[in-house]
Tab-separated table of C-alpha atoms and ligand atoms in Angstrom:
chain	number	residue	atom	x	y	z
A	823	UNK	CA	42.233	-8.603	-54.291
A	824	UNK	CA	43.146	-9.008	-57.354
A	825	UNK	CA	40.589	-8.115	-60.037
A	826	UNK	CA	39.351	-11.462	-61.403
A	827	UNK	CA	40.586	-11.593	-64.953
A	828	UNK	CA	40.363	-14.537	-67.487
A	829	UNK	CA	42.926	-14.985	-70.129
A	830	UNK	CA	42.770	-16.333	-73.111
A	831	UNK	CA	45.481	-16.886	-76.408
A	832	UNK	CA	46.349	-13.951	-78.562
A	833	UNK	CA	44.069	-13.739	-81.825
A	834	UNK	CA	45.028	-15.803	-84.621
A	835	UNK	CA	47.217	-18.383	-81.496
A	836	UNK	CA	46.321	-21.152	-80.590
A	837	UNK	CA	46.535	-24.158	-78.065
A	838	UNK	CA	47.169	-27.585	-80.080
A	839	UNK	CA	45.639	-29.857	-77.340
A	840	UNK	CA	45.695	-33.650	-76.568
A	841	UNK	CA	44.481	-36.075	-78.453
A	842	UNK	CA	45.282	-33.932	-81.361
A	843	UNK	CA	48.940	-33.220	-80.205
A	844	UNK	CA	49.523	-37.043	-81.077
A	845	UNK	CA	48.303	-36.640	-83.989
A	846	UNK	CA	51.013	-33.579	-84.492
A	847	UNK	CA	53.688	-36.146	-82.712
A	848	UNK	CA	52.906	-38.843	-85.694
A	849	UNK	CA	53.179	-36.521	-88.570
A	850	UNK	CA	56.412	-35.145	-87.215
A	851	UNK	CA	57.554	-38.294	-86.693
A	852	UNK	CA	57.155	-39.703	-90.473
A	853	UNK	CA	58.345	-36.081	-91.505
A	854	UNK	CA	61.752	-37.607	-89.911
A	855	UNK	CA	62.147	-40.803	-90.299
A	856	UNK	CA	61.206	-40.189	-94.301
A	857	UNK	CA	63.605	-37.530	-93.883
A	858	UNK	CA	66.409	-39.390	-92.557
A	859	UNK	CA	66.031	-42.450	-95.595
A	860	UNK	CA	66.843	-39.879	-98.630
A	861	UNK	CA	69.933	-38.844	-96.089
A	862	UNK	CA	68.740	-35.266	-94.934
A	863	UNK	CA	69.647	-34.382	-90.992
A	864	UNK	CA	67.575	-31.536	-88.269
A	865	UNK	CA	68.807	-28.503	-88.618
A	866	UNK	CA	67.233	-26.579	-84.956
A	867	UNK	CA	67.519	-22.954	-85.384
A	868	UNK	CA	66.689	-18.997	-83.677
A	869	UNK	CA	63.050	-18.581	-83.732
A	870	UNK	CA	64.410	-14.751	-84.363
A	871	UNK	CA	67.038	-12.951	-86.378
A	872	UNK	CA	68.007	-9.628	-87.478
A	873	UNK	CA	65.238	-7.803	-89.142
A	874	UNK	CA	66.852	-7.344	-92.420
A	875	UNK	CA	67.692	-10.930	-93.106
A	876	UNK	CA	64.328	-11.458	-93.650
A	877	UNK	CA	63.614	-8.473	-95.152
A	878	UNK	CA	66.607	-8.811	-98.236
A	879	UNK	CA	65.774	-12.418	-98.700
A	880	UNK	CA	62.103	-12.689	-98.457
A	881	UNK	CA	62.146	-9.779	-100.273
A	882	UNK	CA	60.859	-5.692	-99.270
A	883	UNK	CA	57.809	-6.048	-101.315
A	884	UNK	CA	55.815	-8.756	-99.884
A	885	UNK	CA	53.296	-9.079	-97.914
A	886	UNK	CA	55.118	-10.582	-95.513
A	887	UNK	CA	57.784	-7.885	-94.827
A	888	UNK	CA	55.400	-5.278	-95.647
A	889	UNK	CA	53.491	-5.602	-92.658
A	890	UNK	CA	53.020	-9.141	-91.694
A	891	UNK	CA	56.287	-9.450	-89.457
A	892	UNK	CA	56.581	-8.749	-85.579
A	893	UNK	CA	59.508	-7.007	-85.042
A	894	UNK	CA	60.736	-5.480	-82.310
A	895	UNK	CA	64.440	-3.449	-80.941
A	896	UNK	CA	66.726	-4.651	-78.966
A	897	UNK	CA	66.725	-3.517	-76.353
A	898	UNK	CA	63.453	-3.528	-76.304
A	899	UNK	CA	62.501	-0.158	-73.909
A	900	UNK	CA	63.731	2.431	-76.666
A	901	UNK	CA	61.570	1.205	-79.548
A	902	UNK	CA	57.924	3.660	-79.455
A	903	UNK	CA	59.704	6.553	-78.716
A	904	UNK	CA	62.366	5.907	-80.900
A	905	UNK	CA	59.960	5.591	-83.557
A	906	UNK	CA	57.894	8.743	-82.794
A	907	UNK	CA	61.879	10.436	-82.829
A	908	UNK	CA	62.316	8.827	-86.110
A	909	UNK	CA	58.888	10.317	-87.587
A	910	UNK	CA	59.393	13.495	-86.098
A	911	UNK	CA	62.668	13.966	-87.756
A	912	UNK	CA	61.423	12.397	-90.598
A	913	UNK	CA	58.525	14.912	-90.724
A	914	UNK	CA	55.977	12.539	-89.942
A	915	UNK	CA	53.284	12.206	-87.397
A	916	UNK	CA	50.760	9.233	-86.534
A	917	UNK	CA	52.560	5.826	-86.766
A	918	UNK	CA	49.634	4.033	-88.968
A	919	UNK	CA	49.207	5.956	-91.415
A	920	UNK	CA	52.389	6.668	-92.188
A	921	UNK	CA	53.322	2.650	-92.204
A	922	UNK	CA	50.440	1.454	-93.981
A	923	UNK	CA	51.507	4.263	-96.724
A	924	UNK	CA	55.229	3.698	-96.516
A	925	UNK	CA	55.690	0.015	-95.782
A	926	UNK	CA	59.375	-0.466	-95.702
A	927	UNK	CA	60.785	2.876	-95.295
A	928	UNK	CA	60.343	3.050	-91.158
A	929	UNK	CA	62.603	0.083	-90.878
A	930	UNK	CA	64.924	1.089	-93.456
A	931	UNK	CA	65.071	4.404	-92.373
A	932	UNK	CA	66.144	2.982	-88.167
A	933	UNK	CA	68.060	0.154	-89.591
A	934	UNK	CA	70.427	3.075	-91.942
A	935	UNK	CA	70.682	5.109	-88.313
A	936	UNK	CA	72.165	2.172	-86.867
A	937	UNK	CA	71.013	3.097	-83.472
A	938	UNK	CA	68.528	0.290	-82.471
A	939	UNK	CA	69.060	-2.810	-83.748
A	940	UNK	CA	65.899	-4.297	-85.173
A	941	UNK	CA	64.852	-8.028	-84.893
A	942	UNK	CA	61.824	-10.054	-85.933
A	943	UNK	CA	59.993	-13.257	-85.360
A	944	UNK	CA	60.793	-15.702	-88.124
A	945	UNK	CA	58.169	-15.410	-90.719
A	946	UNK	CA	59.981	-18.591	-92.375
A	947	UNK	CA	62.940	-20.441	-92.257
A	948	UNK	CA	64.470	-20.808	-95.643
A	949	UNK	CA	66.856	-17.845	-94.978
A	950	UNK	CA	67.869	-18.618	-91.646
A	951	UNK	CA	68.843	-21.426	-92.544
A	952	UNK	CA	70.771	-20.141	-95.909
A	953	UNK	CA	72.382	-17.505	-92.984
A	954	UNK	CA	73.785	-20.833	-90.953
A	955	UNK	CA	75.287	-22.246	-93.615
A	956	UNK	CA	77.127	-19.257	-94.784
A	957	UNK	CA	77.775	-18.649	-90.990
A	958	UNK	CA	79.325	-22.471	-90.356
A	959	UNK	CA	81.273	-22.380	-93.630
A	960	UNK	CA	79.074	-25.693	-94.397
A	961	UNK	CA	80.058	-25.161	-97.997
A	962	UNK	CA	83.558	-26.683	-97.633
A	963	UNK	CA	81.596	-30.133	-96.032
A	964	UNK	CA	81.091	-32.562	-99.081
A	965	UNK	CA	78.296	-31.176	-100.342
A	966	UNK	CA	75.262	-31.209	-101.450
A	967	UNK	CA	74.022	-30.107	-98.226
A	968	UNK	CA	70.592	-31.315	-97.398
A	969	UNK	CA	68.981	-29.939	-94.532
A	970	UNK	CA	65.042	-30.430	-92.394
A	971	UNK	CA	63.523	-27.975	-89.980
A	972	UNK	CA	60.272	-28.037	-88.064
A	973	UNK	CA	58.785	-25.134	-85.930
A	974	UNK	CA	56.600	-22.271	-85.626
A	975	UNK	CA	56.669	-19.512	-87.982
A	976	UNK	CA	54.839	-16.333	-87.107
A	977	UNK	CA	53.158	-14.032	-89.442
A	978	UNK	CA	50.670	-11.264	-88.767
A	979	UNK	CA	47.941	-11.919	-91.434
A	980	UNK	CA	43.985	-11.932	-90.461
A	981	UNK	CA	43.219	-15.202	-88.915
A	982	UNK	CA	40.886	-17.674	-90.536
A	983	UNK	CA	40.543	-21.332	-91.173
A	984	UNK	CA	44.001	-23.066	-92.090
A	985	UNK	CA	45.568	-19.214	-91.597
A	986	UNK	CA	47.087	-17.872	-87.993
A	987	UNK	CA	49.685	-16.382	-86.598
A	988	UNK	CA	51.594	-18.816	-84.878
A	989	UNK	CA	51.812	-21.084	-87.572
A	990	UNK	CA	53.931	-24.231	-88.197
A	991	UNK	CA	56.081	-25.612	-91.033
A	992	UNK	CA	58.406	-28.320	-91.861
A	993	UNK	CA	60.774	-27.880	-94.483
A	994	UNK	CA	64.056	-29.310	-96.030
A	995	UNK	CA	66.612	-27.530	-97.883
A	996	UNK	CA	69.374	-28.297	-100.654
A	997	UNK	CA	72.306	-26.644	-101.034
A	998	UNK	CA	75.442	-27.046	-103.044
A	999	UNK	CA	77.432	-26.426	-105.936
A	1000	UNK	CA	75.679	-29.219	-108.164
A	1001	UNK	CA	72.120	-28.116	-107.958
A	1002	UNK	CA	69.921	-28.300	-110.654
A	1003	UNK	CA	66.351	-30.119	-112.369
A	1004	UNK	CA	67.531	-33.248	-110.831
A	1005	UNK	CA	67.989	-31.851	-106.822
A	1006	UNK	CA	64.405	-30.682	-107.382
A	1007	UNK	CA	62.882	-34.048	-108.573
A	1008	UNK	CA	64.794	-35.764	-105.565
A	1009	UNK	CA	63.297	-33.082	-103.313
A	1010	UNK	CA	59.890	-33.846	-104.905
A	1011	UNK	CA	60.465	-37.728	-104.666
A	1012	UNK	CA	60.823	-37.119	-100.693
A	1013	UNK	CA	58.038	-35.019	-100.179
A	1014	UNK	CA	55.634	-37.151	-102.710
A	1015	UNK	CA	56.478	-39.945	-100.312
A	1016	UNK	CA	56.283	-37.951	-96.899
A	1017	UNK	CA	52.860	-37.102	-97.576
A	1018	UNK	CA	52.001	-40.383	-99.244
A	1019	UNK	CA	52.882	-41.921	-95.804
A	1020	UNK	CA	50.700	-39.738	-94.177
A	1021	UNK	CA	47.667	-41.528	-96.124
A	1022	UNK	CA	47.265	-38.612	-98.540
A	1023	UNK	CA	45.420	-39.539	-101.126
A	1024	UNK	CA	43.950	-36.212	-103.065
A	1025	UNK	CA	47.178	-33.999	-103.439
A	1026	UNK	CA	47.577	-32.384	-106.906
A	1027	UNK	CA	51.172	-31.260	-107.000
A	1028	UNK	CA	52.096	-28.415	-109.568
A	1029	UNK	CA	55.171	-27.026	-111.546
A	1030	UNK	CA	56.058	-24.576	-113.124
A	1031	UNK	CA	59.305	-23.011	-114.252
A	1032	UNK	CA	60.210	-18.809	-113.829
A	1033	UNK	CA	63.305	-18.950	-115.553
A	1034	UNK	CA	66.555	-17.268	-114.595
A	1035	UNK	CA	67.936	-13.893	-114.453
A	1036	UNK	CA	69.718	-14.048	-118.523
A	1037	UNK	CA	68.864	-11.108	-120.807
A	1038	UNK	CA	66.509	-12.891	-122.830
A	1039	UNK	CA	64.840	-14.947	-119.897
A	1040	UNK	CA	63.243	-13.793	-116.921
A	1041	UNK	CA	64.054	-9.774	-117.249
A	1042	UNK	CA	62.985	-9.849	-121.431
A	1043	UNK	CA	59.593	-11.393	-120.356
A	1044	UNK	CA	59.444	-9.182	-117.207
A	1045	UNK	CA	59.293	-5.832	-119.855
A	1046	UNK	CA	56.667	-7.256	-122.058
A	1047	UNK	CA	54.360	-8.605	-118.846
A	1048	UNK	CA	55.099	-4.973	-117.334
A	1049	UNK	CA	53.745	-3.463	-120.404
A	1050	UNK	CA	50.845	-5.658	-120.811
A	1051	UNK	CA	49.752	-4.627	-117.496
A	1052	UNK	CA	50.165	-1.021	-118.015
A	1053	UNK	CA	47.617	-1.129	-120.355
A	1054	UNK	CA	45.107	-2.650	-118.072
A	1055	UNK	CA	46.912	-1.028	-114.953
A	1056	UNK	CA	43.496	1.580	-113.981
A	1057	UNK	CA	41.960	-2.394	-113.490
A	1058	UNK	CA	43.787	-3.469	-111.023
A	1059	UNK	CA	43.865	-3.002	-107.398
A	1060	UNK	CA	46.593	-1.077	-105.647
A	1061	UNK	CA	48.843	-3.719	-104.427
A	1062	UNK	CA	48.867	-4.665	-108.228
A	1063	UNK	CA	49.073	-1.420	-109.375
A	1064	UNK	CA	52.505	-1.005	-107.491
A	1065	UNK	CA	54.055	-4.302	-108.566
A	1066	UNK	CA	53.435	-3.767	-111.965
A	1067	UNK	CA	56.766	-1.514	-111.162
A	1068	UNK	CA	58.179	-3.268	-108.362
A	1069	UNK	CA	57.638	-6.742	-108.692
A	1070	UNK	CA	55.298	-7.643	-111.772
A	1071	UNK	CA	55.551	-11.184	-111.134
A	1072	UNK	CA	53.964	-11.211	-107.717
A	1073	UNK	CA	50.567	-9.677	-109.880
A	1074	UNK	CA	50.013	-13.920	-110.597
A	1075	UNK	CA	49.797	-13.752	-106.539
A	1076	UNK	CA	46.663	-12.104	-106.881
A	1077	UNK	CA	43.774	-13.446	-104.619
A	1078	UNK	CA	41.291	-10.646	-105.491
A	1079	UNK	CA	38.922	-12.122	-107.789
A	1080	UNK	CA	37.705	-8.969	-109.695
A	1081	UNK	CA	41.709	-8.814	-111.053
A	1082	UNK	CA	41.365	-13.194	-112.001
A	1083	UNK	CA	39.676	-12.601	-115.484
A	1084	UNK	CA	42.851	-9.737	-116.549
A	1085	UNK	CA	45.495	-12.139	-115.094
A	1086	UNK	CA	44.566	-14.669	-116.984
A	1087	UNK	CA	44.934	-13.106	-119.827
A	1088	UNK	CA	48.358	-11.820	-119.419
A	1089	UNK	CA	51.414	-13.603	-121.474
A	1090	UNK	CA	52.600	-17.094	-120.221
A	1091	UNK	CA	56.390	-17.273	-118.620
A	1092	UNK	CA	56.862	-20.488	-120.344
A	1093	UNK	CA	57.026	-19.475	-123.693
A	1094	UNK	CA	59.305	-16.811	-123.032
A	1095	UNK	CA	62.477	-19.335	-121.034
A	1096	UNK	CA	65.945	-19.190	-122.865
A	1097	UNK	CA	67.316	-22.199	-123.824
A	1098	UNK	CA	69.016	-23.597	-120.650
A	1099	UNK	CA	65.749	-23.060	-118.428
A	1100	UNK	CA	63.865	-24.733	-121.034
A	1101	UNK	CA	66.411	-27.457	-121.203
A	1102	UNK	CA	66.483	-27.822	-116.909
A	1103	UNK	CA	62.440	-27.544	-117.268
A	1104	UNK	CA	61.825	-30.160	-119.498
A	1105	UNK	CA	64.436	-32.068	-117.744
A	1106	UNK	CA	62.354	-32.048	-114.183
A	1107	UNK	CA	59.298	-33.285	-116.106
A	1108	UNK	CA	61.218	-36.240	-117.784
A	1109	UNK	CA	62.431	-36.709	-114.556
A	1110	UNK	CA	59.316	-36.823	-112.948
A	1111	UNK	CA	57.722	-39.066	-115.405
A	1112	UNK	CA	59.817	-41.511	-114.527
A	1113	UNK	CA	59.980	-41.598	-111.291
A	1114	UNK	CA	55.883	-41.974	-111.507
A	1115	UNK	CA	55.395	-38.879	-109.963
A	1116	UNK	CA	51.813	-37.114	-111.120
A	1117	UNK	CA	52.202	-33.484	-111.920
A	1118	UNK	CA	50.317	-30.611	-113.074
A	1119	UNK	CA	51.970	-27.802	-115.230
A	1120	UNK	CA	50.832	-24.166	-113.247
A	1121	UNK	CA	51.655	-20.982	-115.137
A	1122	UNK	CA	50.743	-18.896	-112.502
A	1123	UNK	CA	52.577	-20.397	-109.456
A	1124	UNK	CA	55.443	-18.021	-109.172
A	1125	UNK	CA	57.301	-17.689	-105.979
A	1126	UNK	CA	57.823	-13.885	-107.069
A	1127	UNK	CA	61.197	-13.086	-105.230
A	1128	UNK	CA	64.555	-11.900	-107.509
A	1129	UNK	CA	65.790	-14.739	-105.885
A	1130	UNK	CA	63.987	-17.856	-107.172
A	1131	UNK	CA	65.207	-19.464	-110.699
A	1132	UNK	CA	63.660	-21.627	-112.544
A	1133	UNK	CA	61.509	-24.210	-110.898
A	1134	UNK	CA	58.938	-23.666	-108.342
A	1135	UNK	CA	56.255	-26.189	-107.177
A	1136	UNK	CA	53.168	-26.486	-104.854
A	1137	UNK	CA	50.967	-28.918	-103.360
A	1138	UNK	CA	47.610	-28.492	-102.661
A	1139	UNK	CA	44.755	-30.821	-101.258
A	1140	UNK	CA	40.706	-30.437	-101.215
A	1141	UNK	CA	40.673	-31.296	-97.870
A	1142	UNK	CA	41.819	-27.746	-96.938
A	1143	UNK	CA	39.142	-25.390	-98.048
A	1144	UNK	CA	40.630	-21.753	-99.262
A	1145	UNK	CA	43.587	-22.533	-97.892
A	1146	UNK	CA	44.183	-25.113	-99.922
A	1147	UNK	CA	48.362	-25.197	-100.449
A	1148	UNK	CA	49.676	-27.425	-97.776
A	1149	UNK	CA	53.201	-26.705	-99.030
A	1150	UNK	CA	55.463	-24.333	-101.903
A	1151	UNK	CA	58.593	-24.569	-102.898
A	1152	UNK	CA	61.091	-23.817	-105.287
A	1153	UNK	CA	64.865	-23.214	-106.390
A	1154	UNK	CA	66.704	-20.620	-105.176
A	1155	UNK	CA	70.069	-19.773	-107.114
A	1156	UNK	CA	70.281	-16.263	-105.965
A	1157	UNK	CA	69.660	-16.939	-102.401
A	1158	UNK	CA	73.408	-17.583	-101.254
A	1159	UNK	CA	74.913	-15.004	-102.995
A	1160	UNK	CA	72.064	-11.971	-101.711
A	1161	UNK	CA	73.096	-12.597	-98.418
A	1162	UNK	CA	76.722	-14.044	-98.101
A	1163	UNK	CA	78.159	-11.708	-100.911
A	1164	UNK	CA	79.711	-12.789	-104.268
A	1165	UNK	CA	82.155	-15.698	-103.102
A	1166	UNK	CA	79.502	-18.372	-102.127
A	1167	UNK	CA	77.589	-17.326	-105.418
A	1168	UNK	CA	78.077	-20.842	-107.555
A	1169	UNK	CA	76.047	-22.075	-104.398
A	1170	UNK	CA	72.363	-22.845	-105.436
A	1171	UNK	CA	69.834	-24.190	-102.857
A	1172	UNK	CA	66.502	-26.045	-103.638
A	1173	UNK	CA	63.718	-26.457	-101.169
A	1174	UNK	CA	60.167	-26.433	-99.651
A	1175	UNK	CA	58.071	-25.699	-96.614
A	1176	UNK	CA	55.208	-27.695	-95.718
A	1177	UNK	CA	52.224	-26.008	-93.853
A	1178	UNK	CA	52.141	-28.477	-90.509
A	1179	UNK	CA	48.747	-26.749	-89.385
A	1180	UNK	CA	47.005	-27.157	-92.744
A	1181	UNK	CA	48.850	-30.751	-93.420
A	1182	UNK	CA	47.104	-32.066	-89.784
A	1183	UNK	CA	43.688	-31.125	-91.215
A	1184	UNK	CA	44.182	-33.078	-94.452
A	1185	UNK	CA	45.724	-35.761	-92.637
A	1186	UNK	CA	42.637	-35.966	-90.317
A	1187	UNK	CA	40.122	-36.110	-93.507
A	1188	UNK	CA	41.966	-38.588	-94.636
A	1189	UNK	CA	41.227	-41.183	-91.165
A	1190	UNK	CA	44.208	-42.910	-92.530
A	1191	UNK	CA	46.691	-41.950	-89.887
A	1192	UNK	CA	46.259	-42.723	-86.045
A	1193	UNK	CA	47.552	-40.266	-83.882
A	1194	UNK	CA	50.492	-41.872	-81.256
A	1195	UNK	CA	48.467	-42.767	-78.677
A	1196	UNK	CA	50.222	-43.967	-75.418
A	1197	UNK	CA	47.953	-45.660	-72.708
A	1198	UNK	CA	47.965	-49.022	-73.103
A	1199	UNK	CA	47.052	-50.748	-69.711
A	1200	UNK	CA	45.134	-49.315	-67.086
A	1201	UNK	CA	46.011	-50.860	-64.174
A	1202	UNK	CA	42.792	-51.892	-61.923
A	1203	UNK	CA	43.494	-52.453	-58.013
A	1204	UNK	CA	41.269	-52.913	-55.108
A	1205	UNK	CA	41.101	-54.431	-51.749
A	1206	UNK	CA	44.779	-54.500	-49.987
A	1207	UNK	CA	47.029	-54.706	-53.444
A	1208	UNK	CA	48.302	-51.206	-53.933
A	1209	UNK	CA	51.968	-52.840	-53.413
A	1210	UNK	CA	51.536	-55.748	-55.725
A	1211	UNK	CA	49.754	-53.653	-58.190
A	1212	UNK	CA	52.788	-51.021	-58.224
A	1213	UNK	CA	55.313	-53.927	-59.071
A	1214	UNK	CA	53.228	-54.741	-62.025
A	1215	UNK	CA	53.117	-51.503	-63.329
A	1216	UNK	CA	56.483	-50.955	-62.674
A	1217	UNK	CA	57.242	-54.583	-64.625
A	1218	UNK	CA	54.891	-53.208	-67.643
A	1219	UNK	CA	56.626	-50.169	-68.517
A	1220	UNK	CA	59.718	-51.275	-68.491
A	1221	UNK	CA	58.948	-53.727	-71.129
A	1222	UNK	CA	58.198	-50.828	-72.882
A	1223	UNK	CA	53.963	-50.290	-71.924
A	1224	UNK	CA	52.231	-47.082	-71.509
A	1225	UNK	CA	50.553	-48.096	-68.496
A	1226	UNK	CA	48.486	-45.939	-66.162
A	1227	UNK	CA	47.830	-46.775	-62.160
A	1228	UNK	CA	45.162	-44.604	-59.687
A	1229	UNK	CA	47.238	-43.231	-56.847
A	1230	UNK	CA	43.868	-44.364	-54.659
A	1231	UNK	CA	42.117	-47.241	-54.190
A	1232	UNK	CA	39.164	-46.951	-56.876
A	1233	UNK	CA	35.737	-49.685	-57.361
A	1234	UNK	CA	36.523	-52.086	-60.278
A	1235	UNK	CA	33.696	-50.965	-61.771
A	1236	UNK	CA	34.877	-47.455	-61.130
A	1237	UNK	CA	38.077	-48.218	-62.942
A	1238	UNK	CA	36.698	-49.674	-65.602
A	1239	UNK	CA	34.913	-46.850	-66.911
A	1240	UNK	CA	38.036	-44.495	-66.321
A	1241	UNK	CA	40.256	-47.088	-68.584
A	1242	UNK	CA	38.101	-47.203	-71.824
A	1243	UNK	CA	36.794	-43.364	-71.187
A	1244	UNK	CA	41.281	-42.541	-71.569
A	1245	UNK	CA	41.360	-45.000	-74.526
A	1246	UNK	CA	43.724	-48.090	-72.667
A	1247	UNK	CA	43.594	-50.876	-75.039
A	1248	UNK	CA	43.353	-53.136	-71.765
A	1249	UNK	CA	43.104	-53.431	-67.707
A	1250	UNK	CA	44.464	-55.410	-65.479
A	1251	UNK	CA	42.149	-56.793	-62.603
A	1252	UNK	CA	44.246	-57.054	-59.440
A	1253	UNK	CA	42.342	-57.864	-56.112
A	1254	UNK	CA	43.249	-60.270	-53.421
A	1255	UNK	CA	42.491	-63.684	-55.008
A	1256	UNK	CA	44.811	-62.440	-58.245
A	1257	UNK	CA	47.315	-61.808	-55.258
A	1258	UNK	CA	46.572	-64.940	-53.700
A	1259	UNK	CA	46.390	-67.385	-56.842
A	1260	UNK	CA	49.614	-65.403	-58.281
A	1261	UNK	CA	47.522	-65.012	-61.789
A	1262	UNK	CA	46.543	-61.581	-63.149
A	1263	UNK	CA	43.175	-60.961	-64.884
A	1264	UNK	CA	43.906	-59.319	-68.070
A	1265	UNK	CA	40.628	-57.435	-70.238
A	1266	UNK	CA	40.821	-56.672	-74.040
A	1267	UNK	CA	38.566	-53.236	-73.077
A	1268	UNK	CA	37.276	-53.103	-76.888
A	1269	UNK	CA	35.898	-56.913	-76.984
A	1270	UNK	CA	35.787	-57.537	-73.683
A	1271	UNK	CA	37.742	-60.990	-74.229
A	1272	UNK	CA	39.634	-61.738	-70.534
A	1273	UNK	CA	42.044	-63.756	-69.957
A	1274	UNK	CA	44.129	-65.249	-66.706
A	1275	UNK	CA	47.425	-64.911	-66.567
A	1276	UNK	CA	51.124	-65.060	-64.669
A	1277	UNK	CA	53.082	-62.260	-64.615
A	1278	UNK	CA	55.840	-63.396	-67.160
A	1279	UNK	CA	52.707	-64.593	-69.717
A	1280	UNK	CA	50.708	-61.128	-69.533
A	1281	UNK	CA	54.162	-59.451	-70.586
A	1282	UNK	CA	53.921	-62.186	-73.657
A	1283	UNK	CA	50.504	-61.723	-74.418
A	1284	UNK	CA	50.316	-58.091	-74.122
A	1285	UNK	CA	53.560	-58.192	-76.827
A	1286	UNK	CA	51.974	-60.135	-78.964
A	1287	UNK	CA	48.773	-58.837	-79.175
A	1288	UNK	CA	49.849	-55.668	-79.981
A	1289	UNK	CA	48.883	-54.279	-83.496
A	1290	UNK	CA	52.005	-54.666	-86.198
B	2263	ATP	P1	49.182	-18.539	-99.119
B	2263	ATP	O1	49.412	-18.484	-100.457
B	2263	ATP	O2	48.261	-19.759	-98.087
B	2263	ATP	O3	49.188	-17.745	-98.012
B	2263	ATP	P2	52.289	-18.245	-99.195
B	2263	ATP	O4	52.631	-18.564	-100.353
B	2263	ATP	O5	52.166	-17.686	-97.844
B	2263	ATP	O6	50.571	-19.596	-98.652
B	2263	ATP	P3	54.571	-20.105	-97.898
B	2263	ATP	O7	55.179	-18.936	-97.335
B	2263	ATP	O8	54.975	-20.952	-99.425
B	2263	ATP	O9	53.333	-19.958	-97.513
B	2263	ATP	O10	54.416	-21.324	-97.127
B	2263	ATP	C1	54.396	-22.488	-97.293
B	2263	ATP	C2	53.439	-22.923	-96.450
B	2263	ATP	O11	52.891	-22.318	-94.758
B	2263	ATP	C3	51.814	-22.316	-96.975
B	2263	ATP	O12	51.677	-23.640	-98.075
B	2263	ATP	C4	50.633	-23.082	-96.199
B	2263	ATP	O13	50.598	-24.252	-96.171
B	2263	ATP	C5	51.758	-22.530	-94.922
B	2263	ATP	N1	51.126	-21.382	-94.349
B	2263	ATP	C6	51.344	-19.839	-94.610
B	2263	ATP	N2	51.011	-19.219	-94.102
B	2263	ATP	C7	50.574	-19.585	-92.990
B	2263	ATP	C8	49.398	-19.509	-92.265
B	2263	ATP	N3	49.823	-17.802	-91.799
B	2263	ATP	N4	48.499	-19.872	-91.257
B	2263	ATP	C9	49.010	-21.376	-91.606
B	2263	ATP	N5	49.892	-22.227	-92.686
B	2263	ATP	C10	50.616	-21.345	-93.331
B	2264	MG	MG1	50.432	-16.291	-97.575
């Protein structure tokens, strides 16, 4: 006999169950509605892509790429042996130690050899959207192109509330030649409309500008930042120390409590933007104010990747606890070129990704939104009425109501109690008396109100009694 074994979901990964799924569906439905009103169209993307796509676009010196991706080889059976072979030939043994000390080198080595293809589960979707945009030549479509997506993402992070290894994002991107602060404002306006329709009230929008790659803008600032960071280098942790060289802006991302005071004293980029970036940032703030969108400036808000330019933004809610960011976004003028080559270089983009798991928690806290609950009518039949009961159920379903009908006869009392437990709004009671008289009894379960109605009257009553 097989060994008795109980399976559980993998650490950091969870099931989302009813009735909560009803709320997820409602939120996704609102997203589709709102995005359609802003003329965004859905794009459905693969769950896995070449590892190099993410490494290039998200950036090698990020936690996501250096340690959080689920990567495997194609064909898969070669992977472990192949890694071991590579390590031996590179003069190392022991995978874990090597991987910790050289986050990105093994991947590069394997890619350079070109014998085995590496693929990863997607940790985010912007890279895929841009890849698809280039692959399908969408730059010839009347621009700008406005796309949205929703679905699971995968990052091997330390699991905790609001932080999972499979989590869900709802995101949108605008790609085209004319993308500037006006497009940023439009995207932010759509985002805020969406949150409002989800019933959120206490969320805060933070914005910043991280400048451009012109010599007198971000590069000049980064040189100054590096100098300041070197002065305090030995007070920083190993990640920040390394980033002084590789990507100093990312030091602002640090969540280490002991680094915060030091970071707060570093020079702000806002004071060092070039004239064009300053104009763009002022433009964004003006348009947001004009549209009545409240925001706060946060100079530490960097999406510290090379391809991000100018606008960055984030939305937080108090409900989400320590993991309080429910959305991150920004402009990425360099990304298309980075992935697709110089001929697309004039194409710019702006977008955001909402963390749906955290959004749902915030929506629950606000209590303003109800999930879509399909069950409206429970057909409580007893005696020799099965045929009539089936006919009524068919009629009600055809008229658009969610109906449950027990397959076997049940005592009325039992039917009514199951109907309440399942959250039905009405019970339609069908006994032999009802069949004989042609009048069915309908009971509103919330207050017990009871009526006797013919079938057409029943449909009319249920429709008129429905909440708007
Ligand atoms: P954080 O600073 O919280 O790690 P992030 O900067 O890594 O967020 P982004 O890559 O900008 O996040 O993703 C956008 C949104 O996706 C985040 O604001 C968050 O709501 C959500 N998110 C990111 N990682 C996770 C995760 N592991 N579990 C649940 N939601 C996540
Ligand atoms: Mg993160």
